[in-house]
Amino acid sequence: MNASVEQQAFRSDARDWLAANFPPALKDKSYRALADKDPALAADLEVWRSRLAGKGWGAPTWPAEYGGAGLGHPQAKVIQEEMEAIGAFNPIPTLAGMGVTMVGPTMLEYGTDDQKARHLRGMASGEVRWCLGLSEPNAGSDLASLGTKAEDKGDHFVVNGQKIWTSGADISQWCGALVRTDPAKPKRDGISFVLLPMDQPGVRTRPIPLISGASPFCETYFDDARADKADLLGELNDGWSVIKRLLQHERQSQTSAGRRKLDNEEPLQDLAKRYVGTDADGTLSDKDLRARLTDNLMAAKAHELTIARITAEARGQVKVSAAASILKNSATRVAQTKAELKMEIMGAQGVGWDGEAYEADELASVREWLFGKAASIYGGSFEVQYNIISKNILGLPETTQKG
Amino acid sequence: MAALSEEQSIIRDQAKAWAVEQAPVQAFRAVRDAHLPGAFEPKTWAAMAELGWTGIVIPEAYGGSDLGYLTFGLVLEELGRNLTAAPLFASALVGASALLLGGNEAQKRALLPEIAKGQAIVTLAVDEGPRHAPAATAMTAVAEAGGFRLDGEKTFVLEGMAATHLIVAARTAGRPGETAGITLFLVPADAAGIRRAPIGTMDSRGYATIRFDGVAVPADAVLGAVDGGFPLLDATMDRARAGLAAEMLGTAAAAFDLTLDYLKTRKQFGRVIGSFQALGHRAAALFSSLELARSCVEAALQALDDGAPDAAQLCSLAKARMGECLYDMSNDLIQIHGGIGMTDEFDAGLYLKRARVLEAAFGNRAFHRDRYARLLGY
Ligand SMILES: Cc1cc2nc3c(=O)[nH]c(=O)nc-3n(C[C@H](O)[C@H](O)[C@H](O)COP(=O)(O)OP(=O)(O)OC[C@H]3O[C@@H](n4cnc5c(N)ncnc54)[C@H](O)[C@@H]3O)c2cc1C
């Protein structure tokens, strides 16, 4: 069979399997809507999760022995497309927190066989949630200046220090943490990456409310917390190489400009027609807004085309590369501008916080706009991505840090 | 900064000191968390009247001090810096302006002294949809024996729950979209047939939706000319726009101060982040934009005081330029603060949320760019 015939056959099998297994009640629902209260939907979600996990499609490109399906990226993309086509989605990366998108891929590369055997299946099935303890109050963009210490106690480390902005720490079972194992060495040479269970007496979390009203992240304290030596990911004191790789995976996972259509999101141009009105010839009556809206739609299209081109050039392999920085910034800019435009379109209906004066989607768009401000901060801020581009792609001299 | 008279300097300094001591951002945060009925502290409002700010644009004959719009702008700027919540802008600037520009002697005598005392809260009810569009007024005022009957709904009415009087734009002739045929009415907020509902906005201020069901008003409730209310409405809103721009100037200036301070103190990579050129240039651009916007705001307020022929143009210029400046400023306030900027505990979010509401009120940038072009004849 030639490649395209094979691909066609895979697509049609995937379509059949999805049609037979995706619970119709979940169609076009967002994970967030499901995570809310509806118990019937929650039950459907669990059915869907376990079927996907059984098929290995939670993390389709991972080896089958670790809970994946051993597929290539082109096939994974087919699955993704076929899911989108029927309003389905893969809840497992979300359920796994930082597991499927970041810790897992890094573990596949750096982990021991024992670590892979113990940890990857729980991520790929969405049953074990992971958080990442990187940032500290004085170590944000300058991650290498972190101070959390891990002392060598023979078979384990004792960890002490404070992390901040730890997403999902309060609901995670495991944490991948960057710790200092040799304070005598230069900043980057004395850091290690350890995995530690969150459910132990030495770990404490405190949620931090955000400007959007949500509270997805925490302050995390380690007081004599324990991490087994067997859970050191990578070499001792070589955590910096591990984390560089992990951060590439993080950028990679943040390169889509919200392409997923969730909850039947109305295209921005239709929303604008509805709120702003049209002239006799059907064009948006606010020409200024129309021009800026067009700019944003064009930027979104350019972003999409660039992803397609990079993927094509890499012959179907989605490569973790410096291009991820370009895409992360462009994704962020498109999404943030879109949220601003959406609010502007809605006018006074776009500034609501609560109460009956607003539709649910109006209130949701305000919170999304506010939460969206974080996208240019986390995962390496907008400025830090540009630093990486200038150094790693353009070869300009390093000004401040290694990307 | 404009060359201020001695009196203006005194008022500005007094406003600065008062706001910092009596009504700083922490006080606004407390108001937000307390969910007060009018969304402001009555004692803050009383203090403003005490300080004489409620009478700044009102002539002495009606109990005010007649110090003009530039002076009012100085006060609003300081309140904007601290996000101080009160009906000062809605009533003592917008409401008073409508009466000054269009009220007859009896209306002025009845209400202006009350506004100056802070007893009456008079607010303008103009928009009916989510976007500022005064000409789109559809609410009807039908002439009937001895007066008019009002039917319709107004939304996003500033201080609408606390208001004692409403100045309402309604259609006595013409069609929605036309400027001709609009008439302004002065209506007590407790008139029979009026229903008010609060609106929960992200800036935690007092707005209301106000429904009019067969509200009967006497003929002498008309403000200005029947069918010819639009120029009066527009002139009133120009004062509102310039005043809001002054408040936005303060909000942007405070956001800038916070940002600059952080740039000078937050260290990463062993140095203060302000030493990274990427951020240094942004700070320089923000500061430049603030300076340019300030000139526009002051010019608009001065033009209103002078009765200058280009006042309308300058008011649109001020609202548009200030809108852009505050938009960039509030976004960068969050961005430059990194993670801490995203937390509710820190004040940045309060400024960001307020910024977008101020932008939407009385015409956003797009509205005023369009209006500016029209006023220039293209
Ligand atoms: C919603 C959210 C979720 C997060 N989740 C996690 C998590 O799960 N785990 C975790 O460990 N962390 C997490 N973070 C933290 C995030 O990674 C940091 O906020 C980020 O690295 C920036 O660090 P900082 O906040 O200390 O800002 P700083 O590093 O202090 O940066 C402040 C400003 O300075 C700029 N800046 C810094 N250095 C430079 C430079 N060299 N050149 C130019 N500009 C520069 C930045 O771009 C920013 O604008 C999360 C953050 C948010 C907002």
mmCIF file of C-alpha atoms and ligand atoms in Angstrom, chain A residues 98 132-137 139-142 164-167 210 216-217 371 374 377-384 387 400-401, chain B residues 262 266 268-269 273 276 278-279 335-340 342, ligand 1:
data_model
loop_
_atom_site.group_PDB
_atom_site.id
_atom_site.type_symbol
_atom_site.label_atom_id
_atom_site.label_comp_id
_atom_site.label_asym_id
_atom_site.label_seq_id
_atom_site.Cartn_x
_atom_site.Cartn_y
_atom_site.Cartn_z
ATOM 1 C CA MET A 98 1.598 18.858 32.731
ATOM 2 C CA LEU A 132 5.517 21.527 37.483
ATOM 3 C CA GLY A 133 7.449 23.268 40.224
ATOM 4 C CA LEU A 134 9.828 25.524 38.362
ATOM 5 C CA SER A 135 9.143 29.159 39.217
ATOM 6 C CA GLU A 136 10.049 30.706 42.547
ATOM 7 C CA PRO A 137 9.454 34.204 43.856
ATOM 8 C CA ALA A 139 13.265 32.868 39.829
ATOM 9 C CA GLY A 140 10.760 33.608 37.056
ATOM 10 C CA SER A 141 12.240 34.216 33.633
ATOM 11 C CA ASP A 142 15.596 33.671 35.302
ATOM 12 C CA ILE A 164 5.171 29.829 43.063
ATOM 13 C CA TRP A 165 2.617 29.952 40.231
ATOM 14 C CA THR A 166 2.477 26.156 40.335
ATOM 15 C CA SER A 167 -0.501 25.385 38.100
ATOM 16 C CA LEU A 210 -6.316 35.407 39.618
ATOM 17 C CA PRO A 216 -5.589 27.647 38.701
ATOM 18 C CA PHE A 217 -2.273 28.088 40.409
ATOM 19 C CA PHE A 371 -7.020 34.761 31.884
ATOM 20 C CA ALA A 374 -1.241 34.967 31.220
ATOM 21 C CA ILE A 377 3.767 35.430 30.650
ATOM 22 C CA TYR A 378 3.898 31.704 31.309
ATOM 23 C CA GLY A 379 5.914 29.168 29.398
ATOM 24 C CA GLY A 380 8.594 31.791 28.822
ATOM 25 C CA SER A 381 7.224 35.295 28.438
ATOM 26 C CA PHE A 382 6.774 37.119 25.154
ATOM 27 C CA GLU A 383 10.060 38.935 25.671
ATOM 28 C CA VAL A 384 11.918 35.794 26.622
ATOM 29 C CA ASN A 387 15.392 36.612 23.239
ATOM 30 C CA THR A 400 21.214 37.883 29.206
ATOM 31 C CA GLN A 401 20.344 34.251 29.221
ATOM 32 C CA TYR B 262 8.595 47.481 39.112
ATOM 33 C CA ARG B 266 12.342 43.585 40.065
ATOM 34 C CA GLN B 268 16.070 38.781 37.060
ATOM 35 C CA PHE B 269 19.388 37.600 35.638
ATOM 36 C CA ILE B 273 14.440 44.162 34.468
ATOM 37 C CA PHE B 276 16.626 45.049 29.415
ATOM 38 C CA ALA B 278 13.119 45.444 25.268
ATOM 39 C CA LEU B 279 11.438 46.718 28.406
ATOM 40 C CA GLN B 335 2.765 41.890 31.071
ATOM 41 C CA ILE B 336 5.704 43.599 32.725
ATOM 42 C CA HIS B 337 4.659 42.423 36.167
ATOM 43 C CA GLY B 338 4.680 38.814 34.981
ATOM 44 C CA GLY B 339 2.937 36.285 37.237
ATOM 45 C CA ILE B 340 2.268 38.742 40.033
ATOM 46 C CA MET B 342 -2.152 38.125 37.071
HETATM 47 C C1 LIG C 1 -1.367 31.367 34.741
HETATM 48 C C2 LIG C 1 0.060 31.005 35.017
HETATM 49 C C3 LIG C 1 0.410 29.671 35.207
HETATM 50 C C4 LIG C 1 1.731 29.308 35.505
HETATM 51 N N1 LIG C 1 2.022 27.993 35.728
HETATM 52 C C5 LIG C 1 3.260 27.654 36.161
HETATM 53 C C6 LIG C 1 3.576 26.322 36.566
HETATM 54 O O1 LIG C 1 2.741 25.443 36.481
HETATM 55 N N2 LIG C 1 4.779 26.037 37.034
HETATM 56 C C7 LIG C 1 5.744 26.979 37.154
HETATM 57 O O2 LIG C 1 6.824 26.653 37.591
HETATM 58 N N3 LIG C 1 5.500 28.251 36.771
HETATM 59 C C8 LIG C 1 4.288 28.617 36.293
HETATM 60 N N4 LIG C 1 4.019 29.932 35.925
HETATM 61 C C9 LIG C 1 5.072 30.915 36.092
HETATM 62 C C10 LIG C 1 5.617 31.478 34.814
HETATM 63 O O3 LIG C 1 6.432 30.546 34.181
HETATM 64 C C11 LIG C 1 6.367 32.757 35.197
HETATM 65 O O4 LIG C 1 5.409 33.692 35.585
HETATM 66 C C12 LIG C 1 7.207 33.276 34.072
HETATM 67 O O5 LIG C 1 8.328 32.484 33.889
HETATM 68 C C13 LIG C 1 7.651 34.719 34.280
HETATM 69 O O6 LIG C 1 8.288 34.873 35.511
HETATM 70 P P1 LIG C 1 7.870 36.034 36.511
HETATM 71 O O7 LIG C 1 6.418 35.998 36.672
HETATM 72 O O8 LIG C 1 8.724 35.937 37.699
HETATM 73 O O9 LIG C 1 8.232 37.370 35.720
HETATM 74 P P2 LIG C 1 9.659 38.010 35.573
HETATM 75 O O10 LIG C 1 10.632 37.014 35.110
HETATM 76 O O11 LIG C 1 9.962 38.799 36.786
HETATM 77 O O12 LIG C 1 9.395 38.996 34.364
HETATM 78 C C14 LIG C 1 8.821 40.269 34.533
HETATM 79 C C15 LIG C 1 8.847 40.951 33.178
HETATM 80 O O13 LIG C 1 10.176 41.115 32.755
HETATM 81 C C16 LIG C 1 10.367 40.564 31.467
HETATM 82 N N5 LIG C 1 11.707 40.019 31.349
HETATM 83 C C17 LIG C 1 12.329 39.170 32.207
HETATM 84 N N6 LIG C 1 13.540 38.863 31.763
HETATM 85 C C18 LIG C 1 13.700 39.532 30.575
HETATM 86 C C19 LIG C 1 14.761 39.640 29.629
HETATM 87 N N7 LIG C 1 15.904 38.985 29.783
HETATM 88 N N8 LIG C 1 14.580 40.422 28.545
HETATM 89 C C20 LIG C 1 13.423 41.092 28.369
HETATM 90 N N9 LIG C 1 12.391 41.046 29.231
HETATM 91 C C21 LIG C 1 12.542 40.277 30.320
HETATM 92 C C22 LIG C 1 9.306 39.495 31.359
HETATM 93 O O14 LIG C 1 9.025 39.192 30.034
HETATM 94 C C23 LIG C 1 8.153 40.138 32.090
HETATM 95 O O15 LIG C 1 7.486 41.018 31.234
HETATM 96 C C24 LIG C 1 2.730 30.300 35.606
HETATM 97 C C25 LIG C 1 2.380 31.646 35.394
HETATM 98 C C26 LIG C 1 1.072 32.011 35.104
HETATM 99 C C27 LIG C 1 0.764 33.458 34.898
#
